mmCIF file of C-alpha atoms in Angstrom:
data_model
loop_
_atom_site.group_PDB
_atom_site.id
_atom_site.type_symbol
_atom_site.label_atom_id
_atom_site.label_comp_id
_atom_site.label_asym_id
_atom_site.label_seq_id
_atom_site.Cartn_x
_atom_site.Cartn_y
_atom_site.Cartn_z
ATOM 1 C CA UNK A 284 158.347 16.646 39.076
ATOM 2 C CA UNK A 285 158.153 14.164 36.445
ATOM 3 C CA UNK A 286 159.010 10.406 37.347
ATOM 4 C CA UNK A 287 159.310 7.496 35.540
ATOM 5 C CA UNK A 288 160.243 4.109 36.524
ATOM 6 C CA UNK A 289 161.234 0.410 36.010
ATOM 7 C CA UNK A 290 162.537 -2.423 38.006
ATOM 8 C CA UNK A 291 165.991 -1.065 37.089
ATOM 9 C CA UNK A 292 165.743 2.477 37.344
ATOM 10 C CA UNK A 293 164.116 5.332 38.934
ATOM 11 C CA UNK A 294 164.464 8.159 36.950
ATOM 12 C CA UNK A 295 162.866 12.244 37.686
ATOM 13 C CA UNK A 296 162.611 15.234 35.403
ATOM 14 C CA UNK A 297 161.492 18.710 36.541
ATOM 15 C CA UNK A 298 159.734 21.120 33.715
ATOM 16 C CA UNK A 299 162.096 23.479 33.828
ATOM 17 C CA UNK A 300 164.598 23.181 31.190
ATOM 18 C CA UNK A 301 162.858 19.251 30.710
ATOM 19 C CA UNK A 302 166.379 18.733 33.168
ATOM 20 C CA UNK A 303 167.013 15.537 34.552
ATOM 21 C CA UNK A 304 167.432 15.908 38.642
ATOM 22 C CA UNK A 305 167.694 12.045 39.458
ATOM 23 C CA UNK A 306 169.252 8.927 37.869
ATOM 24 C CA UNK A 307 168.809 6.473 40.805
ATOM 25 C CA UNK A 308 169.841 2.505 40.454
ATOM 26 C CA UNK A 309 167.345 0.602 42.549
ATOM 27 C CA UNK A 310 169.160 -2.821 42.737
ATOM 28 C CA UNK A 311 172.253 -1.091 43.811
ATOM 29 C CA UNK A 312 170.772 1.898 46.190
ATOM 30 C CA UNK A 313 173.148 4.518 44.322
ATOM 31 C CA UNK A 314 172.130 7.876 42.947
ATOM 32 C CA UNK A 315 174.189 8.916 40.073
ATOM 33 C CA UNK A 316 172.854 12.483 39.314
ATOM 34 C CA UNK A 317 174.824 15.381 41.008
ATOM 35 C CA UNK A 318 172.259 16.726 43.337
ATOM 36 C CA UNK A 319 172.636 20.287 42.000
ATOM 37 C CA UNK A 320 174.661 21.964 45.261
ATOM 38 C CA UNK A 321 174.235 25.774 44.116
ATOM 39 C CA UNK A 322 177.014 26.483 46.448
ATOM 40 C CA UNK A 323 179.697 24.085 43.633
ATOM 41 C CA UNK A 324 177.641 23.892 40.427
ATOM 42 C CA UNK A 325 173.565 24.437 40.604
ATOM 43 C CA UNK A 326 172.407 21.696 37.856
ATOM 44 C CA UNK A 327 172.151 18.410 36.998
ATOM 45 C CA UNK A 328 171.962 17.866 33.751
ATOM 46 C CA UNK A 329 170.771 20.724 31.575
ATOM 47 C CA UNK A 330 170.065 20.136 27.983
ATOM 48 C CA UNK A 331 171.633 22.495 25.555
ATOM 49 C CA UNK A 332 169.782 24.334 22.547
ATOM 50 C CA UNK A 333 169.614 26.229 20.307
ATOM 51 C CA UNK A 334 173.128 26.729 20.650
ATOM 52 C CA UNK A 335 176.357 24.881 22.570
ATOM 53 C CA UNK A 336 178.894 26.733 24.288
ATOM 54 C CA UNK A 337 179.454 30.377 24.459
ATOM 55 C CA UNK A 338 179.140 33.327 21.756
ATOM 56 C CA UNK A 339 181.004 35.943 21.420
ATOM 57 C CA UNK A 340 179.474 38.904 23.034
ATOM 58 C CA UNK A 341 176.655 36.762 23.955
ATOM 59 C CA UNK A 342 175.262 37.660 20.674
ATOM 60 C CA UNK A 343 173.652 34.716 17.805
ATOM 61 C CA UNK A 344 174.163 36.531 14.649
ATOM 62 C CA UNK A 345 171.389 35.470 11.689
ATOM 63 C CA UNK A 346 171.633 37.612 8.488
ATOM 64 C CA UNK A 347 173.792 39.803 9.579
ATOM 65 C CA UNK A 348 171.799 40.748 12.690
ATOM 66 C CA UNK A 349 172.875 40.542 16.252
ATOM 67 C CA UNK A 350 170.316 38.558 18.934
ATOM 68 C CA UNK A 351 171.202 37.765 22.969
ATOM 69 C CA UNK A 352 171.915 34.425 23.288
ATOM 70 C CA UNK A 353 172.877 32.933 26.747
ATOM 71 C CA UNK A 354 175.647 30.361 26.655
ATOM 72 C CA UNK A 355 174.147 27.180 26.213
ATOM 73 C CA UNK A 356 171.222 28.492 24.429
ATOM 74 C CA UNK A 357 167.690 29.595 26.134
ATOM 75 C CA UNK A 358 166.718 25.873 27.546
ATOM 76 C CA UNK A 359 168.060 25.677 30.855
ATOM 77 C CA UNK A 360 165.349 28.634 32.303
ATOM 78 C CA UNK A 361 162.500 27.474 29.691
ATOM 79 C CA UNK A 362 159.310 26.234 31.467
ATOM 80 C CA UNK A 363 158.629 22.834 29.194
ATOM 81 C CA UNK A 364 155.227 21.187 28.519
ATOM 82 C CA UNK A 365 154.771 17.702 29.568
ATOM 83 C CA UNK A 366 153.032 15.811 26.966
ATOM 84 C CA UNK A 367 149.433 13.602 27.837
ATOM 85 C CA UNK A 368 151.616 10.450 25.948
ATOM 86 C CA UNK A 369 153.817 10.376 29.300
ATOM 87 C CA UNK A 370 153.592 6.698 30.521
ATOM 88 C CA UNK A 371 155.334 4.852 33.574
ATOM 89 C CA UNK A 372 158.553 4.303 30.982
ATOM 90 C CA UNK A 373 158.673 7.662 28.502
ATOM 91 C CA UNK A 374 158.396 11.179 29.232
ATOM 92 C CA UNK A 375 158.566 13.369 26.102
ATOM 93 C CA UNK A 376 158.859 17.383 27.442
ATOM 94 C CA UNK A 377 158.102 19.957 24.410
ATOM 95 C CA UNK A 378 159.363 23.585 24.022
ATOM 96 C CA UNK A 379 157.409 25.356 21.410
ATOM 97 C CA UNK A 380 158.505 28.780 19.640
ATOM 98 C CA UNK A 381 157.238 31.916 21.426
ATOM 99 C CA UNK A 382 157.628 35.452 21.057
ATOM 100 C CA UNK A 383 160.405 35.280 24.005
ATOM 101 C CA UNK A 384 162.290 32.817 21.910
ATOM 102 C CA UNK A 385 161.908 34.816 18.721
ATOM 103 C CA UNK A 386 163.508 37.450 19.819
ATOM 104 C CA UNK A 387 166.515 35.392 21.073
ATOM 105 C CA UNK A 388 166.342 33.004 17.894
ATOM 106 C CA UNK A 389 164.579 34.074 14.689
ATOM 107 C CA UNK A 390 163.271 30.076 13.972
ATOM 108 C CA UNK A 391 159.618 28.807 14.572
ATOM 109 C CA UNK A 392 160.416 25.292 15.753
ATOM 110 C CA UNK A 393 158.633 22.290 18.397
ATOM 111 C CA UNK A 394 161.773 21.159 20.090
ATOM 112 C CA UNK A 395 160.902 17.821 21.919
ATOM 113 C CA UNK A 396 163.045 16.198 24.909
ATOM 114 C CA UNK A 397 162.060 12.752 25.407
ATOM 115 C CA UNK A 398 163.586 10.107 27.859
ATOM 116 C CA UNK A 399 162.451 6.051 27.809
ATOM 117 C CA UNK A 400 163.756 3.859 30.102
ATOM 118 C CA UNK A 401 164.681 0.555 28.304
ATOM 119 C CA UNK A 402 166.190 -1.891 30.720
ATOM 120 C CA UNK A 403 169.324 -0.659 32.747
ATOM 121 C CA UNK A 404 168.864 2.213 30.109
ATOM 122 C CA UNK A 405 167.806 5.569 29.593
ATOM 123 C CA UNK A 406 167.349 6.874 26.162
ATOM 124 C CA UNK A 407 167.561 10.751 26.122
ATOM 125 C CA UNK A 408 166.318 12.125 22.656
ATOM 126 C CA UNK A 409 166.440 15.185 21.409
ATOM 127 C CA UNK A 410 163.615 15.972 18.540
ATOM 128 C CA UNK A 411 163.759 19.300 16.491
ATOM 129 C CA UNK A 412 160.681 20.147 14.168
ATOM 130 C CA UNK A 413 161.438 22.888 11.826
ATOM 131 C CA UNK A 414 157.584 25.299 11.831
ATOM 132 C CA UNK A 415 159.228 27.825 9.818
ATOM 133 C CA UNK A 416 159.011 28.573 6.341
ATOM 134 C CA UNK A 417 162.667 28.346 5.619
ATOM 135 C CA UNK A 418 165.541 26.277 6.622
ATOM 136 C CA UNK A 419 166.407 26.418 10.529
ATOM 137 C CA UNK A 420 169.930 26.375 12.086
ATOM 138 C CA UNK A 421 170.862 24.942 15.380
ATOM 139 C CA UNK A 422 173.041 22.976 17.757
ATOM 140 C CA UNK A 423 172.063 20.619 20.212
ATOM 141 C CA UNK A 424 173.491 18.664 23.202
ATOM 142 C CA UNK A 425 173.799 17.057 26.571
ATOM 143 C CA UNK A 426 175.285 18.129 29.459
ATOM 144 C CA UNK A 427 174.682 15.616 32.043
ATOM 145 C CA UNK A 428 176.619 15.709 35.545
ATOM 146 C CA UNK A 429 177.508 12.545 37.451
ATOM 147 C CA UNK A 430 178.500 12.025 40.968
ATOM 148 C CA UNK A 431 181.965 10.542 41.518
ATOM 149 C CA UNK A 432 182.366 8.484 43.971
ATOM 150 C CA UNK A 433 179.420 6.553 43.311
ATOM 151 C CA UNK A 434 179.078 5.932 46.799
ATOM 152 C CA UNK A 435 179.047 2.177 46.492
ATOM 153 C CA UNK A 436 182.244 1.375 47.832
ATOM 154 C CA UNK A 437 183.305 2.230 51.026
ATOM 155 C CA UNK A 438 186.659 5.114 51.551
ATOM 156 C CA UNK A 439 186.350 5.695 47.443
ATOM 157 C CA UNK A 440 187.974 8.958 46.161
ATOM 158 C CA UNK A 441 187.731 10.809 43.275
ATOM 159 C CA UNK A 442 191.092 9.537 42.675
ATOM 160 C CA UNK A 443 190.412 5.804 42.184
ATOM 161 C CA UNK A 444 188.097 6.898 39.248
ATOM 162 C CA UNK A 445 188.738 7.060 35.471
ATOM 163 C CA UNK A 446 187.342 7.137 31.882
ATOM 164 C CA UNK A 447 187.415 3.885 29.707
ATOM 165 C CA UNK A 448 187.358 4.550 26.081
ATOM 166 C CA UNK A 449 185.492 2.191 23.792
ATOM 167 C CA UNK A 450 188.042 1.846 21.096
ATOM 168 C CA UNK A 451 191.671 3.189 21.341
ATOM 169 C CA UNK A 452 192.234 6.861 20.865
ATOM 170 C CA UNK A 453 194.568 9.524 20.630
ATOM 171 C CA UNK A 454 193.492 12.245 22.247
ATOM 172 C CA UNK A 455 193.962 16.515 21.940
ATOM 173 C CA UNK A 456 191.908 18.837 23.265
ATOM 174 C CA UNK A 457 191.016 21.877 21.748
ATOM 175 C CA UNK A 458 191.839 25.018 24.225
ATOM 176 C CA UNK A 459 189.436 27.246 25.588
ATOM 177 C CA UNK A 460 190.069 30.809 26.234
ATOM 178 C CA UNK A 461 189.507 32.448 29.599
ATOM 179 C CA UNK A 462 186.271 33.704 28.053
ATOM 180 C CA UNK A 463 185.111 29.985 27.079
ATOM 181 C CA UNK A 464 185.913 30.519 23.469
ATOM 182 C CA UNK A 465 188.393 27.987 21.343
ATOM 183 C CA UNK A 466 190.970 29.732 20.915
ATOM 184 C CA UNK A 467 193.187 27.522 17.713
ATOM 185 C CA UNK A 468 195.218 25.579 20.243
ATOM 186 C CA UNK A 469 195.224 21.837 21.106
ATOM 187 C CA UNK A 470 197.465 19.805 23.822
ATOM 188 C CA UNK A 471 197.289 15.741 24.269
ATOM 189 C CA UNK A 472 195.353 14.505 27.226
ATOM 190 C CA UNK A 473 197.898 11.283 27.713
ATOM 191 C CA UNK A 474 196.221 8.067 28.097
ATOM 192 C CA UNK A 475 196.958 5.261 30.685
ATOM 193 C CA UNK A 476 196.013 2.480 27.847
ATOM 194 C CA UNK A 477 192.416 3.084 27.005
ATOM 195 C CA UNK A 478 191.710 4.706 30.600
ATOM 196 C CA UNK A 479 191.746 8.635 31.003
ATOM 197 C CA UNK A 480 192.654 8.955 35.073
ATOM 198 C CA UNK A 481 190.164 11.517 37.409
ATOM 199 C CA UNK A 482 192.510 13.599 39.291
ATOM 200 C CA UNK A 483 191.319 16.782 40.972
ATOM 201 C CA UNK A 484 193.293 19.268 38.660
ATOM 202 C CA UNK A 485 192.628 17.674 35.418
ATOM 203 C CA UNK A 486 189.909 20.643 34.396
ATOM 204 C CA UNK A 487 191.857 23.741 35.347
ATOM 205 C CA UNK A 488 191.913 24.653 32.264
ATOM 206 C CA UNK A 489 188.136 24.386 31.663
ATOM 207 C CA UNK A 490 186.536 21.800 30.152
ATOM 208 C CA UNK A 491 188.154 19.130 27.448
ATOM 209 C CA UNK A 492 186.388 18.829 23.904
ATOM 210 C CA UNK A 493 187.440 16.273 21.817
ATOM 211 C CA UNK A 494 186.456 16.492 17.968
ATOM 212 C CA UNK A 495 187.844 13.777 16.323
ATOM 213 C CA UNK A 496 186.939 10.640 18.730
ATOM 214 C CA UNK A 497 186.588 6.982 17.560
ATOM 215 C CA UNK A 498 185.035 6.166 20.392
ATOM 216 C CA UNK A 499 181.191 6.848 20.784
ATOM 217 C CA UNK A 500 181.161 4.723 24.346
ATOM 218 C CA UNK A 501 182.477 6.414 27.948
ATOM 219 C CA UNK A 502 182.599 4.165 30.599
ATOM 220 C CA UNK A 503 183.133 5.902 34.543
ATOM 221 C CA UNK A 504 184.586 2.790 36.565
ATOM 222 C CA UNK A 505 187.080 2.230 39.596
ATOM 223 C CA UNK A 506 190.348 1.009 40.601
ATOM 224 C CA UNK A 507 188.321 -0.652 43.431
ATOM 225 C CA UNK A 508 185.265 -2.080 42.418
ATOM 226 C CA UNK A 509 183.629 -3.748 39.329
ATOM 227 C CA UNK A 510 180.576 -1.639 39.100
ATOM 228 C CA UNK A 511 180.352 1.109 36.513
ATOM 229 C CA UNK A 512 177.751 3.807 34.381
ATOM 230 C CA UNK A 513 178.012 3.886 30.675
ATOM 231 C CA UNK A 514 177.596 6.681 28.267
ATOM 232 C CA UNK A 515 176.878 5.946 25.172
ATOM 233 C CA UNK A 516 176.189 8.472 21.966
ATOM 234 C CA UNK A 517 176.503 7.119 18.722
ATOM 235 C CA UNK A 518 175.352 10.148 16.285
ATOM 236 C CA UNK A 519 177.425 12.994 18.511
ATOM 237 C CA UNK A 520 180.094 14.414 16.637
ATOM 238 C CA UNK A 521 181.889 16.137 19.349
ATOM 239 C CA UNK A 522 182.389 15.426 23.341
ATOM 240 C CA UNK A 523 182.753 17.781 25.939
ATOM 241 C CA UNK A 524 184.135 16.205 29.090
ATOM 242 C CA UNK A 525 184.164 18.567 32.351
ATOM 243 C CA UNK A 526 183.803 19.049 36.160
ATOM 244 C CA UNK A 527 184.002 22.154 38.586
ATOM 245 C CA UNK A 528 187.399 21.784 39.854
ATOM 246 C CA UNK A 529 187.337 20.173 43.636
ATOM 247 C CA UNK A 530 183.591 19.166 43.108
ATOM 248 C CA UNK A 531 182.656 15.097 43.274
ATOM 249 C CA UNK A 532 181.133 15.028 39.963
ATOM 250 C CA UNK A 533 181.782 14.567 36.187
ATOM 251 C CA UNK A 534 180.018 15.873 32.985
ATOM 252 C CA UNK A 535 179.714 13.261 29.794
ATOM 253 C CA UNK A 536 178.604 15.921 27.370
ATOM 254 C CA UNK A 537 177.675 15.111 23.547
ATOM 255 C CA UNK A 538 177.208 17.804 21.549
ATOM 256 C CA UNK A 539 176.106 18.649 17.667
ATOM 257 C CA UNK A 540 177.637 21.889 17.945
ATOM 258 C CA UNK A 541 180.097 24.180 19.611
ATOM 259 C CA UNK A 542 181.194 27.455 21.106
ATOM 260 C CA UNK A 543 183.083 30.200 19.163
ATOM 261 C CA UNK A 544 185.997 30.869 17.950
ATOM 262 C CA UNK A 545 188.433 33.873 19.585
ATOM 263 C CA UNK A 546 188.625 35.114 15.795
ATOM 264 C CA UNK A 547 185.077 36.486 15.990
ATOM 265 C CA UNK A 548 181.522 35.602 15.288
ATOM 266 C CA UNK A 549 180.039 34.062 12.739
ATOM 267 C CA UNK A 550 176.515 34.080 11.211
ATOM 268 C CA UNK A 551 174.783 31.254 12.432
ATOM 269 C CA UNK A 552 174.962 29.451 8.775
ATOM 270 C CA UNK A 553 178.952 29.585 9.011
ATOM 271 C CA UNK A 554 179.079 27.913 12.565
ATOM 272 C CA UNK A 555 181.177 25.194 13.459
ATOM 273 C CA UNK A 556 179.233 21.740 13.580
ATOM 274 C CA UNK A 557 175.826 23.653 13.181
ATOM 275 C CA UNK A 558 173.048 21.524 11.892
ATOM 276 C CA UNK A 559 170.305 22.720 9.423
ATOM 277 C CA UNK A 560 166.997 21.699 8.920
ATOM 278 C CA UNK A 561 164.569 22.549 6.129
ATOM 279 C CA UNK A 562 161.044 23.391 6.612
ATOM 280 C CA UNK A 563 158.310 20.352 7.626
ATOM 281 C CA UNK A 564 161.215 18.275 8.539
ATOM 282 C CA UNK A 565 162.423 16.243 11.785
ATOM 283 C CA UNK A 566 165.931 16.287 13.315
ATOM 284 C CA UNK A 567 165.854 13.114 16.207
ATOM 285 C CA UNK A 568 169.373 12.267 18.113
ATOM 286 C CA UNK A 569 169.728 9.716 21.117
ATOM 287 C CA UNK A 570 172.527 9.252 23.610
ATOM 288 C CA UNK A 571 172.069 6.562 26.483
ATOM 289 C CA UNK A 572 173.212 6.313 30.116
ATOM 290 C CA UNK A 573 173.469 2.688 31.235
ATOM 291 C CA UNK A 574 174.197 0.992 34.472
#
């Protein structure tokens, strides 16, 4: 376990998957990372790449040739190499192309998961270096889990909890299939104001991913008390926005890509959101978790 650490935060990263297991404020005692309870939902935050969502048959499809793909991409299991420039503030975790992920994902790449603490921040960046000798194709995201109730205020529920938007919205979610794949539909999430209320039924549906948001700030406060985590992610296109039903947590997720669509795959080229990269070249995103 990887920990770094200022006189705000305490934060600690395990090589596996480069996943964060602990966000912990040290003025206010309160650890905001779901724990990982394998019995509800067995992560904490895993980072998401080469791909975002589900595919169809669990298949990535690059010139017209099928290759297993996980949901979520091959991350989550991958052992990642911690890098001699980690200091007490900045851990940068890399993932380097392998035969394992060849055969999953036809790209040579360096993908790079670094996290600085700055302040009451942490800055999680994602860092894609294209090896190969053509252009590479890939989504990336976040998928971090928070507990709710914080735990700082005494007979809390999940209840008294909600989402404050940044900027004023109008929001639709696009529909999910029972397989995890969009399936054309939307429906409006109503708003109270600028708040979007916690209630324990509000992801039986699966998760809500929002594609058109003005907002690039998410703010989880209480009815009862003033204190509150930010999420901020100013370069992510789309926002995923999900918990296990019943379970005391909540997933900010920003994403540069997305699952499938129930009308079939795709080749990788045609994918919704995907981002390319041409050879020698660096792809870098940041979003930030403040308390």
């Amino acid at each position: 376990m990887t920990v770094i650490e200022n006189e705000f935060l305490k934060v600690a990263i395990r090589s596996q998957g480069a996943e964060l297991t602990s966000i912990y404020n040290k003025a206010a005692g309160i650890e905001h990372l779901w724990q990982a309870d394998p019995k509800i939902w067995g992560w904490h935050a895993p980072n998401l790449f080469p791909v975002v969502g589900g595919l169809i048959n669990n298949e990535l499809i690059v010139d017209g040739k099928a290759y297993p793909m996980q949901r979520h991409g091959f991350t989550r299991p991958s052992e990642f190499k911690l890098s001699s420039e980690t200091t007490k503030h900045h851990a940068l975790f890399s993932l380097h192309y392998s035969d394992a992920t060849l055969a999953a994902y036809p790209y040579k790449f360096n993908f790079h998961i670094i996290y600085d603490l700055i302040d009451n921040a942490l800055r999680v960046t994602y860092k894609v270096i294209n090896l190969d000798s053509k252009t590479i194709y890939f989504s990336v995201g976040g998928h971090p889990a928070f507990n709710v109730p914080f735990g700082k205020t005494e007979g809390e529920t999940y209840e008294d909890y909600y989402l404050e938007f940044e900027t004023g919205e109008k929001l639709d979610t696009h529909m999910l299939s029972a397989e995890g794949f969009f399936n054309g539909e939307t429906k409006p999430v109503p708003l109270d104001g600028d708040k979007l209320h916690l209630t324990r039924h509000l992801f039986d549906a699966d998760a809500l991913v929002f594609k058109k948001l003005n907002s690039r700030q998410i703010n989880i406060k209480s009815t009862k008390s003033d204190y509150s985590l930010s999420v901020e992610f100013p370069h992510f296109n789309y926002l995923g926005i999900w918990a296990k039903p019943g379970a005391d947590f909540v997933c900010i997720e920003p994403w540069l890509g997305c699952a499938d669509s129930t009308t079939g795959p795709v080749d990788i080229t045609q994918k919704e959101a995907i981002q390319k990269l041409v050879p020698g070249h660096v792809f870098e995103v940041s979003f930030y978790v403040s308390v």
